[in-house]
Amino acid sequence: MSYIPHTADDVRVMFEAIRSSGGPGDMEALFSGIPAACRLQRPLEIPAALDEMALEAHMRELAGRNASPASAVCFLGGGAYDHFVPAVVDQLSSRGEFYTSYTPYQAEASQGNLQVYFEYQSLISTLTGMDISNMSLYDGGSAAAEAVLMALSVTPRKKVLLSSTAHPEYRQVIETYLANLGVETVTVQARGGVLSTAELAEAIDDSTACVLLQQPNFFGCIEQIEALTAVAHSVGALVVAAVDPVSLGVLKRPGDCGVDIVVAEGQGLGNYLAYGGPYLGILACRESFVRRMPGRLTGQTQDRRGNRCWVLTLQTREQHIRREKATSNVCTNQGLLALRSSIHLAALGPQGLFEVATACLAKATYARQRLLTSNRLSAAFDQPFFKEFVIRDAHGGPDALVAELLSAGYLAGVPLGRWYPELDDCLLVAVTEKRTRAEIDGLAEAIHSISSTLTTSNHAQHSIHQTAL
């Protein structure tokens, strides 16, 4: 079996057709525009072809090298979480009419999908306390960047403030989006795990278009969103709040806190970790901003017979309107993942979401208490938190601890040094409703065992050194 699906005869026939139209007659002539020094002058170093059985066995062996929540107990967080996905989500979302359909350009042929998107928008608007939701974006990071672009289009200002407690990768995406737009981005440094009103007030002025906040923030801490929003609004700036949708089972809705635009990562609503994607970008806002909203919006109307039906009411992207009038170059929506989140939210209902959020809060609280019984670990911040918290490793960088815990069967958390050099001895730990008391106790005992082994080893080395002296 060849890796290139064209036979010599296929290539000959194609070049005969190209030559008859005045084009190059062979492969060498076709690539003559590429300097010889830039071309690979040898065959590709790829292994020989495998038959189907051998290929499947090889792929299984490669996949088996990955650690995942299926092979280790997961305490990873930082924007992607091991939440439980009810079987009804897989069952309904895998139906052929949903799973294989594409963007519903033709309303008359796509009523089912359009209704799903309308229901998704309605659920997200209710969940966030906002007036309008679009049909979803790519992921939480791109949703945050699109929201900032939205805010810049609403106000004539050219300055954006980013809280240092917001997801560092969301901030990186925003800075990339704005790099060539003549917009000043300023990261407001927070102390003590949350952004204070004084810190925000010192950085903000009447040239600020918007402020990016996160609730709960990247460290899992609860921000004073209402007070921070009031500071931003006092100078006419808008507030973009990135939220954990699961936390809205117990926390006040951002719309009720005065926030102008809400974004979120929807992975935790009926979607798997999936090794990092695809994910679901949530964006909702006040109705007055609807014509600045990126992506697509589904609306409900009536057909000529008076029947309820659904249509795409806003398609403000470059493919549909003149480029200078487009709100974004977002080309699609995460329809399948939005469907899964809709099924998930509908199946849970308000009480179910409350119970999931309460379980996350209770189990995270227990896990933090349990881990802090180790002399090796201490709390990095003394703040209320939801389902994540930061612990400090007295033995220095936590990377070695994480590696040892992985060998013991635990995905223990996310080291923070890569984003926050001042927290290079800290670990972000997330606890969802899936974690059991036994799993949490097991993590604590594994840390205790590793620490005890290290202490014993250090004592032994010290004794040997003293004997040598």
CSV table of C-alpha atoms in Angstrom, one decimal:
chain,number,residue,atom,x,y,z
A,1,MET,CA,0.0,0.0,0.0
A,2,SER,CA,1.4,3.4,-1.0
A,3,TYR,CA,1.3,6.5,1.3
A,4,ILE,CA,0.6,8.5,-1.9
A,5,PRO,CA,-2.7,7.3,-3.5
A,6,HIS,CA,-1.6,8.1,-7.1
A,7,THR,CA,-0.2,5.4,-9.3
A,8,ALA,CA,2.3,6.1,-12.0
A,9,ASP,CA,-0.5,5.9,-14.6
A,10,ASP,CA,-2.5,8.4,-12.6
A,11,VAL,CA,0.4,10.9,-12.6
A,12,ARG,CA,1.0,10.4,-16.3
A,13,VAL,CA,-2.6,11.0,-17.2
A,14,MET,CA,-2.7,14.2,-15.0
A,15,PHE,CA,0.5,15.6,-16.6
A,16,GLU,CA,-0.8,14.9,-20.1
A,17,ALA,CA,-3.9,17.0,-19.3
A,18,ILE,CA,-1.8,19.7,-17.7
A,19,ARG,CA,0.6,19.7,-20.7
A,20,SER,CA,-2.3,19.9,-23.2
A,21,SER,CA,-3.3,23.2,-21.5
A,22,GLY,CA,0.2,24.6,-21.7
A,23,GLY,CA,1.3,23.7,-18.2
A,24,PRO,CA,4.4,21.7,-17.1
A,25,GLY,CA,4.7,18.2,-18.4
A,26,ASP,CA,6.4,16.4,-15.5
A,27,MET,CA,7.1,16.6,-11.8
A,28,GLU,CA,10.5,18.3,-12.1
A,29,ALA,CA,9.0,21.1,-14.2
A,30,LEU,CA,6.0,21.4,-11.8
A,31,PHE,CA,8.3,22.2,-8.9
A,32,SER,CA,10.9,24.3,-10.9
A,33,GLY,CA,9.8,27.4,-9.1
A,34,ILE,CA,11.2,26.0,-5.8
A,35,PRO,CA,15.0,26.3,-5.5
A,36,ALA,CA,16.7,23.0,-5.5
A,37,ALA,CA,18.4,23.8,-2.2
A,38,CYS,CA,15.0,24.0,-0.5
A,39,ARG,CA,13.8,20.6,-1.8
A,40,LEU,CA,14.3,17.3,0.0
A,41,GLN,CA,16.8,15.3,-2.1
A,42,ARG,CA,16.0,12.0,-0.5
A,43,PRO,CA,13.0,9.8,0.2
A,44,LEU,CA,10.9,10.5,3.3
A,45,GLU,CA,12.1,8.6,6.3
A,46,ILE,CA,8.8,6.9,7.0
A,47,PRO,CA,8.3,3.3,8.0
A,48,ALA,CA,6.9,0.7,5.6
A,49,ALA,CA,3.2,0.4,5.2
A,50,LEU,CA,1.3,-1.8,7.7
A,51,ASP,CA,-1.7,-4.1,7.1
A,52,GLU,CA,-4.9,-3.2,9.0
A,53,MET,CA,-4.3,-5.5,11.9
A,54,ALA,CA,-0.8,-4.4,12.4
A,55,LEU,CA,-1.8,-0.7,12.1
A,56,GLU,CA,-4.5,-1.1,14.7
A,57,ALA,CA,-2.2,-2.8,17.1
A,58,HIS,CA,0.4,0.0,16.6
A,59,MET,CA,-2.1,2.7,17.2
A,60,ARG,CA,-3.3,1.0,20.4
A,61,GLU,CA,0.3,0.8,21.6
A,62,LEU,CA,0.8,4.5,20.9
A,63,ALA,CA,-2.5,5.5,22.6
A,64,GLY,CA,-1.6,3.4,25.6
A,65,ARG,CA,1.4,5.7,26.3
A,66,ASN,CA,-1.0,8.5,27.2
A,67,ALA,CA,-2.1,9.1,30.7
A,68,SER,CA,-5.8,10.1,30.9
A,69,PRO,CA,-8.7,10.0,33.5
A,70,ALA,CA,-9.3,6.5,32.3
A,71,SER,CA,-5.9,5.4,33.5
A,72,ALA,CA,-5.2,7.7,36.4
A,73,VAL,CA,-7.2,9.6,39.0
A,74,CYS,CA,-7.6,13.1,37.6
A,75,PHE,CA,-7.1,16.3,39.7
A,76,LEU,CA,-6.2,18.4,36.7
A,77,GLY,CA,-7.9,21.8,36.1
A,78,GLY,CA,-6.9,25.2,34.8
A,79,GLY,CA,-9.8,25.4,32.3
A,80,ALA,CA,-10.4,21.7,31.4
A,81,TYR,CA,-12.1,19.4,33.9
A,82,ASP,CA,-12.9,15.8,34.4
A,83,HIS,CA,-16.7,16.2,35.0
A,84,PHE,CA,-19.2,13.4,34.7
A,85,VAL,CA,-21.0,13.1,31.4
A,86,PRO,CA,-24.4,11.4,31.7
A,87,ALA,CA,-25.1,8.6,29.2
A,88,VAL,CA,-28.1,10.5,27.8
A,89,VAL,CA,-25.7,13.1,26.4
A,90,ASP,CA,-23.8,10.5,24.3
A,91,GLN,CA,-27.0,8.7,23.3
A,92,LEU,CA,-28.9,11.7,22.0
A,93,SER,CA,-26.0,13.6,20.5
A,94,SER,CA,-24.8,10.6,18.5
A,95,ARG,CA,-28.1,10.3,16.6
A,96,GLY,CA,-27.4,10.5,12.9
A,97,GLU,CA,-29.5,13.6,12.2
A,98,PHE,CA,-27.3,15.6,14.7
A,99,TYR,CA,-24.0,13.9,14.3
A,100,THR,CA,-23.6,14.2,10.5
A,101,SER,CA,-25.3,17.5,9.8
A,102,TYR,CA,-23.4,20.7,8.9
A,103,THR,CA,-24.1,24.4,9.2
A,104,PRO,CA,-27.8,25.1,8.7
A,105,TYR,CA,-27.6,27.6,5.8
A,106,GLN,CA,-31.0,26.5,4.4
A,107,ALA,CA,-33.5,27.0,7.2
A,108,GLU,CA,-36.2,25.0,5.4
A,109,ALA,CA,-33.9,21.9,5.5
A,110,SER,CA,-32.4,22.5,9.0
A,111,GLN,CA,-35.3,23.1,11.4
A,112,GLY,CA,-34.1,20.5,13.9
A,113,ASN,CA,-30.6,21.9,14.2
A,114,LEU,CA,-31.8,25.5,14.3
A,115,GLN,CA,-34.2,24.6,17.1
A,116,VAL,CA,-31.3,23.0,19.0
A,117,TYR,CA,-29.2,26.1,18.6
A,118,PHE,CA,-32.1,28.3,19.7
A,119,GLU,CA,-32.5,26.1,22.8
A,120,TYR,CA,-28.8,26.3,23.5
A,121,GLN,CA,-28.9,30.1,23.3
A,122,SER,CA,-31.9,30.2,25.6
A,123,LEU,CA,-30.1,27.9,28.1
A,124,ILE,CA,-26.9,29.9,28.1
A,125,SER,CA,-28.8,33.2,28.5
A,126,THR,CA,-30.7,31.8,31.5
A,127,LEU,CA,-27.5,30.3,33.0
A,128,THR,CA,-25.5,33.5,32.7
A,129,GLY,CA,-28.2,36.1,33.3
A,130,MET,CA,-27.5,37.8,30.0
A,131,ASP,CA,-30.0,38.9,27.3
A,132,ILE,CA,-28.4,37.2,24.3
A,133,SER,CA,-26.2,34.3,23.5
A,134,ASN,CA,-24.7,33.4,20.1
A,135,MET,CA,-24.5,29.8,18.7
A,136,SER,CA,-21.1,29.3,20.3
A,137,LEU,CA,-17.5,29.9,19.4
A,138,TYR,CA,-14.4,27.7,19.2
A,139,ASP,CA,-13.3,27.6,22.8
A,140,GLY,CA,-13.0,29.7,26.0
A,141,GLY,CA,-9.8,31.5,24.9
A,142,SER,CA,-11.1,32.6,21.5
A,143,ALA,CA,-14.5,33.6,23.0
A,144,ALA,CA,-12.6,35.9,25.4
A,145,ALA,CA,-10.7,37.5,22.6
A,146,GLU,CA,-13.8,37.9,20.5
A,147,ALA,CA,-15.5,39.5,23.5
A,148,VAL,CA,-12.7,42.0,23.8
A,149,LEU,CA,-12.9,42.9,20.1
A,150,MET,CA,-16.7,43.3,20.7
A,151,ALA,CA,-16.0,45.8,23.6
A,152,LEU,CA,-13.5,47.7,21.4
A,153,SER,CA,-16.1,48.1,18.7
A,154,VAL,CA,-18.7,49.3,21.2
A,155,THR,CA,-16.4,52.0,22.6
A,156,PRO,CA,-13.9,54.2,20.7
A,157,ARG,CA,-11.2,53.5,23.2
A,158,LYS,CA,-7.9,51.7,22.7
A,159,LYS,CA,-6.8,50.2,26.0
A,160,VAL,CA,-7.7,46.8,27.5
A,161,LEU,CA,-7.0,45.7,31.1
A,162,LEU,CA,-6.4,42.0,31.8
A,163,SER,CA,-6.5,40.8,35.4
A,164,SER,CA,-3.4,38.6,36.2
A,165,THR,CA,-5.8,36.2,37.9
A,166,ALA,CA,-7.6,35.5,34.5
A,167,HIS,CA,-6.5,32.4,32.6
A,168,PRO,CA,-2.9,33.1,31.3
A,169,GLU,CA,-3.6,31.4,28.0
A,170,TYR,CA,-6.8,33.5,27.5
A,171,ARG,CA,-4.7,36.5,28.0
A,172,GLN,CA,-2.1,35.3,25.5
A,173,VAL,CA,-4.8,34.7,22.9
A,174,ILE,CA,-6.2,38.2,23.5
A,175,GLU,CA,-2.7,39.8,23.1
A,176,THR,CA,-2.2,37.9,19.9
A,177,TYR,CA,-5.6,39.1,18.5
A,178,LEU,CA,-4.8,42.7,19.4
A,179,ALA,CA,-1.0,42.7,18.5
A,180,ASN,CA,-1.5,44.6,15.2
A,181,LEU,CA,-4.6,46.7,16.0
A,182,GLY,CA,-2.9,49.6,17.8
A,183,VAL,CA,-4.6,48.6,21.1
A,184,GLU,CA,-2.7,48.8,24.4
A,185,THR,CA,-3.0,45.8,26.7
A,186,VAL,CA,-2.1,46.1,30.3
A,187,THR,CA,-2.0,43.2,32.8
A,188,VAL,CA,-3.1,44.3,36.2
A,189,GLN,CA,-1.1,42.5,38.8
A,190,ALA,CA,-3.2,41.1,41.7
A,191,ARG,CA,-1.8,40.2,45.1
A,192,GLY,CA,-3.1,37.5,47.4
A,193,GLY,CA,-4.9,35.4,44.8
A,194,VAL,CA,-7.6,37.9,43.8
A,195,LEU,CA,-7.8,41.3,42.2
A,196,SER,CA,-8.7,44.1,44.6
A,197,THR,CA,-10.8,47.2,43.7
A,198,ALA,CA,-7.8,49.3,44.7
A,199,GLU,CA,-5.5,47.5,42.3
A,200,LEU,CA,-8.0,47.9,39.5
A,201,ALA,CA,-8.8,51.6,40.3
A,202,GLU,CA,-5.1,52.4,40.1
A,203,ALA,CA,-4.7,50.9,36.6
A,204,ILE,CA,-8.0,52.0,35.0
A,205,ASP,CA,-8.7,55.3,33.4
A,206,ASP,CA,-11.1,56.9,30.8
A,207,SER,CA,-9.1,55.5,27.9
A,208,THR,CA,-10.0,51.9,29.0
A,209,ALA,CA,-12.4,50.1,26.7
A,210,CYS,CA,-12.8,47.0,28.8
A,211,VAL,CA,-11.5,44.9,31.7
A,212,LEU,CA,-11.2,41.1,31.5
A,213,LEU,CA,-12.0,39.3,34.8
A,214,GLN,CA,-12.5,35.7,35.7
A,215,GLN,CA,-14.9,34.1,38.2
A,216,PRO,CA,-13.8,31.9,39.8
A,217,ASN,CA,-10.4,33.0,38.7
A,218,PHE,CA,-7.6,30.9,37.4
A,219,PHE,CA,-6.5,29.9,40.9
A,220,GLY,CA,-10.0,28.9,41.8
A,221,CYS,CA,-10.5,31.9,44.1
A,222,ILE,CA,-13.8,33.9,44.2
A,223,GLU,CA,-13.4,37.4,42.9
A,224,GLN,CA,-15.5,40.4,44.1
A,225,ILE,CA,-17.1,40.7,40.6
A,226,GLU,CA,-19.8,43.3,41.6
A,227,ALA,CA,-17.3,45.6,43.2
A,228,LEU,CA,-14.8,45.3,40.4
A,229,THR,CA,-17.5,45.9,37.8
A,230,ALA,CA,-18.6,49.0,39.6
A,231,VAL,CA,-15.0,50.3,39.4
A,232,ALA,CA,-14.9,49.7,35.6
A,233,HIS,CA,-18.3,51.2,35.0
A,234,SER,CA,-17.3,54.3,36.9
A,235,VAL,CA,-14.9,55.3,34.0
A,236,GLY,CA,-17.2,54.0,31.3
A,237,ALA,CA,-15.3,50.8,30.7
A,238,LEU,CA,-17.1,47.5,29.9
A,239,VAL,CA,-16.5,44.3,31.8
A,240,VAL,CA,-15.8,41.0,30.1
A,241,ALA,CA,-16.1,38.1,32.6
A,242,ALA,CA,-14.9,34.6,31.9
A,243,VAL,CA,-16.8,32.2,34.1
A,244,ASP,CA,-16.9,28.5,34.9
A,245,PRO,CA,-20.5,27.5,33.9
A,246,VAL,CA,-20.6,24.7,36.5
A,247,SER,CA,-19.9,27.3,39.3
A,248,LEU,CA,-23.2,29.1,38.3
A,249,GLY,CA,-25.0,26.3,40.1
A,250,VAL,CA,-24.0,28.1,43.4
A,251,LEU,CA,-22.5,31.5,42.5
A,252,LYS,CA,-24.4,34.6,41.5
A,253,ARG,CA,-25.0,34.9,37.7
A,254,PRO,CA,-22.6,37.4,36.1
A,255,GLY,CA,-25.5,39.2,34.5
A,256,ASP,CA,-26.9,39.9,37.9
A,257,CYS,CA,-23.5,41.3,38.9
A,258,GLY,CA,-23.6,44.0,36.2
A,259,VAL,CA,-21.2,42.3,33.8
A,260,ASP,CA,-21.5,43.4,30.1
A,261,ILE,CA,-20.2,40.4,28.2
A,262,VAL,CA,-19.8,36.8,29.5
A,263,VAL,CA,-17.6,34.2,28.1
A,264,ALA,CA,-16.9,30.6,29.2
A,265,GLU,CA,-15.4,27.3,28.3
A,266,GLY,CA,-18.2,24.9,27.8
A,267,GLN,CA,-16.1,21.7,28.0
A,268,GLY,CA,-17.4,21.0,31.5
A,269,LEU,CA,-21.0,20.9,30.3
A,270,GLY,CA,-21.4,17.4,28.7
A,271,ASN,CA,-18.1,17.4,26.8
A,272,TYR,CA,-15.1,15.2,27.5
A,273,LEU,CA,-11.5,16.3,28.2
A,274,ALA,CA,-10.6,14.8,24.8
A,275,TYR,CA,-6.9,15.5,25.2
A,276,GLY,CA,-7.5,19.3,24.8
A,277,GLY,CA,-10.3,19.6,22.2
A,278,PRO,CA,-12.4,20.3,20.4
A,279,TYR,CA,-14.0,22.5,23.0
A,280,LEU,CA,-16.9,24.9,23.2
A,281,GLY,CA,-16.7,28.7,23.4
A,282,ILE,CA,-19.6,30.4,25.2
A,283,LEU,CA,-20.4,34.1,24.6
A,284,ALA,CA,-23.4,36.0,25.9
A,285,CYS,CA,-24.0,39.7,26.2
A,286,ARG,CA,-26.6,42.5,26.7
A,287,GLU,CA,-29.1,43.0,24.0
A,288,SER,CA,-27.8,46.4,23.1
A,289,PHE,CA,-24.6,44.8,21.9
A,290,VAL,CA,-26.3,42.2,19.7
A,291,ARG,CA,-25.2,43.7,16.4
A,292,ARG,CA,-21.6,43.7,17.6
A,293,MET,CA,-21.7,40.0,18.4
A,294,PRO,CA,-19.5,37.6,16.4
A,295,GLY,CA,-20.6,34.4,14.8
A,296,ARG,CA,-24.2,33.4,14.3
A,297,LEU,CA,-27.5,33.9,16.1
A,298,THR,CA,-30.6,31.8,15.7
A,299,GLY,CA,-34.0,33.4,16.0
A,300,GLN,CA,-37.6,32.2,16.4
A,301,THR,CA,-40.3,33.3,14.0
A,302,GLN,CA,-43.4,32.1,12.1
A,303,ASP,CA,-43.7,30.8,8.7
A,304,ARG,CA,-46.5,31.9,6.3
A,305,ARG,CA,-48.9,29.3,7.8
A,306,GLY,CA,-48.3,30.7,11.3
A,307,ASN,CA,-46.2,27.8,12.5
A,308,ARG,CA,-43.3,28.4,14.9
A,309,CYS,CA,-40.0,28.0,13.1
A,310,TRP,CA,-36.3,29.1,13.3
A,311,VAL,CA,-33.9,31.0,11.1
A,312,LEU,CA,-30.4,32.4,11.2
A,313,THR,CA,-31.1,36.0,12.1
A,314,LEU,CA,-27.6,37.4,12.3
A,315,GLN,CA,-24.6,36.2,10.2
A,316,THR,CA,-22.2,39.1,10.7
A,317,ARG,CA,-19.1,37.3,9.3
A,318,GLU,CA,-16.9,38.0,6.3
A,319,GLN,CA,-18.5,35.3,4.1
A,320,HIS,CA,-21.9,36.9,4.3
A,321,ILE,CA,-21.3,40.7,4.3
A,322,ARG,CA,-18.7,43.2,3.2
A,323,ARG,CA,-15.5,42.6,5.2
A,324,GLU,CA,-15.4,46.1,6.7
A,325,LYS,CA,-18.8,45.5,8.2
A,326,ALA,CA,-18.1,42.1,9.6
A,327,THR,CA,-17.9,41.8,13.4
A,328,SER,CA,-15.5,38.9,13.2
A,329,ASN,CA,-13.9,36.3,10.9
A,330,VAL,CA,-15.3,33.4,13.0
A,331,CYS,CA,-16.4,31.0,10.4
A,332,THR,CA,-18.5,28.4,12.2
A,333,ASN,CA,-19.9,27.4,15.5
A,334,GLN,CA,-19.3,24.3,17.6
A,335,GLY,CA,-22.7,22.9,16.9
A,336,LEU,CA,-22.2,19.3,18.1
A,337,LEU,CA,-20.6,20.4,21.3
A,338,ALA,CA,-23.3,23.0,21.8
A,339,LEU,CA,-25.8,20.3,21.3
A,340,ARG,CA,-24.1,18.1,24.0
A,341,SER,CA,-24.1,21.0,26.4
A,342,SER,CA,-27.8,21.7,25.8
A,343,ILE,CA,-28.7,18.0,26.5
A,344,HIS,CA,-26.5,18.1,29.6
A,345,LEU,CA,-28.1,21.2,31.0
A,346,ALA,CA,-31.6,20.1,30.2
A,347,ALA,CA,-31.0,16.7,31.8
A,348,LEU,CA,-29.5,18.3,35.0
A,349,GLY,CA,-32.0,21.1,35.4
A,350,PRO,CA,-31.4,23.9,38.0
A,351,GLN,CA,-31.5,21.5,40.9
A,352,GLY,CA,-29.1,19.0,39.2
A,353,LEU,CA,-26.6,21.8,38.4
A,354,PHE,CA,-26.8,23.0,42.0
A,355,GLU,CA,-26.1,19.5,43.3
A,356,VAL,CA,-23.1,19.1,40.9
A,357,ALA,CA,-21.7,22.5,41.9
A,358,THR,CA,-22.3,21.8,45.6
A,359,ALA,CA,-20.5,18.4,45.3
A,360,CYS,CA,-17.5,20.1,43.6
A,361,LEU,CA,-17.3,22.7,46.4
A,362,ALA,CA,-17.6,20.2,49.2
A,363,LYS,CA,-15.1,17.7,47.7
A,364,ALA,CA,-12.6,20.5,46.9
A,365,THR,CA,-12.9,21.8,50.5
A,366,TYR,CA,-12.2,18.3,51.9
A,367,ALA,CA,-9.3,17.7,49.5
A,368,ARG,CA,-7.6,21.0,50.5
A,369,GLN,CA,-8.0,20.2,54.1
A,370,ARG,CA,-6.7,16.7,53.6
A,371,LEU,CA,-3.6,17.7,51.5
A,372,LEU,CA,-2.7,20.4,54.0
A,373,THR,CA,-2.2,17.8,56.7
A,374,SER,CA,1.1,17.1,54.9
A,375,ASN,CA,4.1,19.0,56.4
A,376,ARG,CA,5.3,19.4,52.8
A,377,LEU,CA,2.3,21.4,51.5
A,378,SER,CA,0.8,24.7,52.5
A,379,ALA,CA,-2.0,27.0,51.1
A,380,ALA,CA,-0.8,29.6,48.7
A,381,PHE,CA,-3.8,31.8,49.1
A,382,ASP,CA,-6.3,32.5,52.0
A,383,GLN,CA,-9.3,33.1,49.8
A,384,PRO,CA,-12.7,31.4,49.3
A,385,PHE,CA,-12.6,29.1,46.4
A,386,PHE,CA,-14.9,26.9,44.3
A,387,LYS,CA,-13.4,23.6,42.9
A,388,GLU,CA,-9.8,24.5,42.5
A,389,PHE,CA,-7.1,25.7,44.9
A,390,VAL,CA,-3.4,26.4,44.9
A,391,ILE,CA,-0.9,24.6,47.2
A,392,ARG,CA,2.7,25.4,47.8
A,393,ASP,CA,5.4,22.6,47.9
A,394,ALA,CA,8.0,23.2,50.6
A,395,HIS,CA,10.4,21.0,48.7
A,396,GLY,CA,10.6,23.5,45.7
A,397,GLY,CA,9.2,23.0,42.2
A,398,PRO,CA,6.3,20.6,42.2
A,399,ASP,CA,7.2,19.0,38.8
A,400,ALA,CA,9.1,16.1,40.5
A,401,LEU,CA,6.2,15.6,42.9
A,402,VAL,CA,3.7,15.5,39.9
A,403,ALA,CA,5.9,12.9,38.1
A,404,GLU,CA,6.1,10.7,41.1
A,405,LEU,CA,2.4,10.9,41.7
A,406,LEU,CA,1.7,10.0,38.1
A,407,SER,CA,3.7,6.8,38.7
A,408,ALA,CA,1.4,6.2,41.7
A,409,GLY,CA,-1.7,6.6,39.5
A,410,TYR,CA,-2.6,10.2,40.1
A,411,LEU,CA,-2.8,13.2,37.7
A,412,ALA,CA,-2.1,15.5,40.6
A,413,GLY,CA,-2.5,19.0,39.3
A,414,VAL,CA,-1.0,21.7,37.1
A,415,PRO,CA,2.4,23.3,38.1
A,416,LEU,CA,2.0,27.1,37.9
A,417,GLY,CA,5.6,28.1,37.2
A,418,ARG,CA,5.3,28.2,33.5
A,419,TRP,CA,2.9,31.1,33.7
A,420,TYR,CA,3.7,32.6,37.1
A,421,PRO,CA,7.4,32.6,38.0
A,422,GLU,CA,6.6,33.8,41.5
A,423,LEU,CA,4.5,30.6,41.9
A,424,ASP,CA,7.1,28.1,40.6
A,425,ASP,CA,6.7,26.1,43.8
A,426,CYS,CA,2.9,25.9,43.5
A,427,LEU,CA,0.4,23.4,42.2
A,428,LEU,CA,-3.1,24.0,41.0
A,429,VAL,CA,-5.4,21.2,42.1
A,430,ALA,CA,-9.0,20.7,40.8
A,431,VAL,CA,-11.6,18.5,42.4
A,432,THR,CA,-14.9,17.7,40.5
A,433,GLU,CA,-18.0,15.8,41.5
A,434,LYS,CA,-16.4,12.6,40.1
A,435,ARG,CA,-13.7,12.4,42.8
A,436,THR,CA,-14.5,10.1,45.7
A,437,ARG,CA,-13.3,10.3,49.3
A,438,ALA,CA,-11.1,7.2,48.7
A,439,GLU,CA,-9.4,8.9,45.7
A,440,ILE,CA,-8.8,12.1,47.6
A,441,ASP,CA,-7.5,10.2,50.6
A,442,GLY,CA,-5.3,8.1,48.3
A,443,LEU,CA,-3.7,11.3,46.8
A,444,ALA,CA,-3.0,12.6,50.3
A,445,GLU,CA,-1.5,9.3,51.4
A,446,ALA,CA,0.6,9.0,48.2
A,447,ILE,CA,2.0,12.5,48.9
A,448,HIS,CA,2.7,11.5,52.5
A,449,SER,CA,4.5,8.3,51.3
A,450,ILE,CA,6.6,10.2,48.8
A,451,SER,CA,7.5,12.8,51.4
A,452,SER,CA,8.4,10.2,54.0
A,453,THR,CA,10.6,8.3,51.6
A,454,LEU,CA,12.4,11.5,50.7
A,455,THR,CA,12.9,12.4,54.4
A,456,THR,CA,14.2,8.9,55.1
A,457,SER,CA,16.6,9.1,52.2
A,458,ASN,CA,17.8,12.6,53.3
A,459,HIS,CA,18.4,11.3,56.8
A,460,ALA,CA,20.3,8.3,55.5
A,461,GLN,CA,22.5,10.5,53.3
A,462,HIS,CA,23.1,12.8,56.2
A,463,SER,CA,24.2,9.8,58.4
A,464,ILE,CA,26.5,8.5,55.7
A,465,HIS,CA,28.1,12.0,55.4
A,466,GLN,CA,28.6,12.2,59.1
A,467,THR,CA,30.2,8.7,59.3
A,468,ALA,CA,32.5,9.7,56.5
A,469,LEU,CA,33.6,12.8,58.4
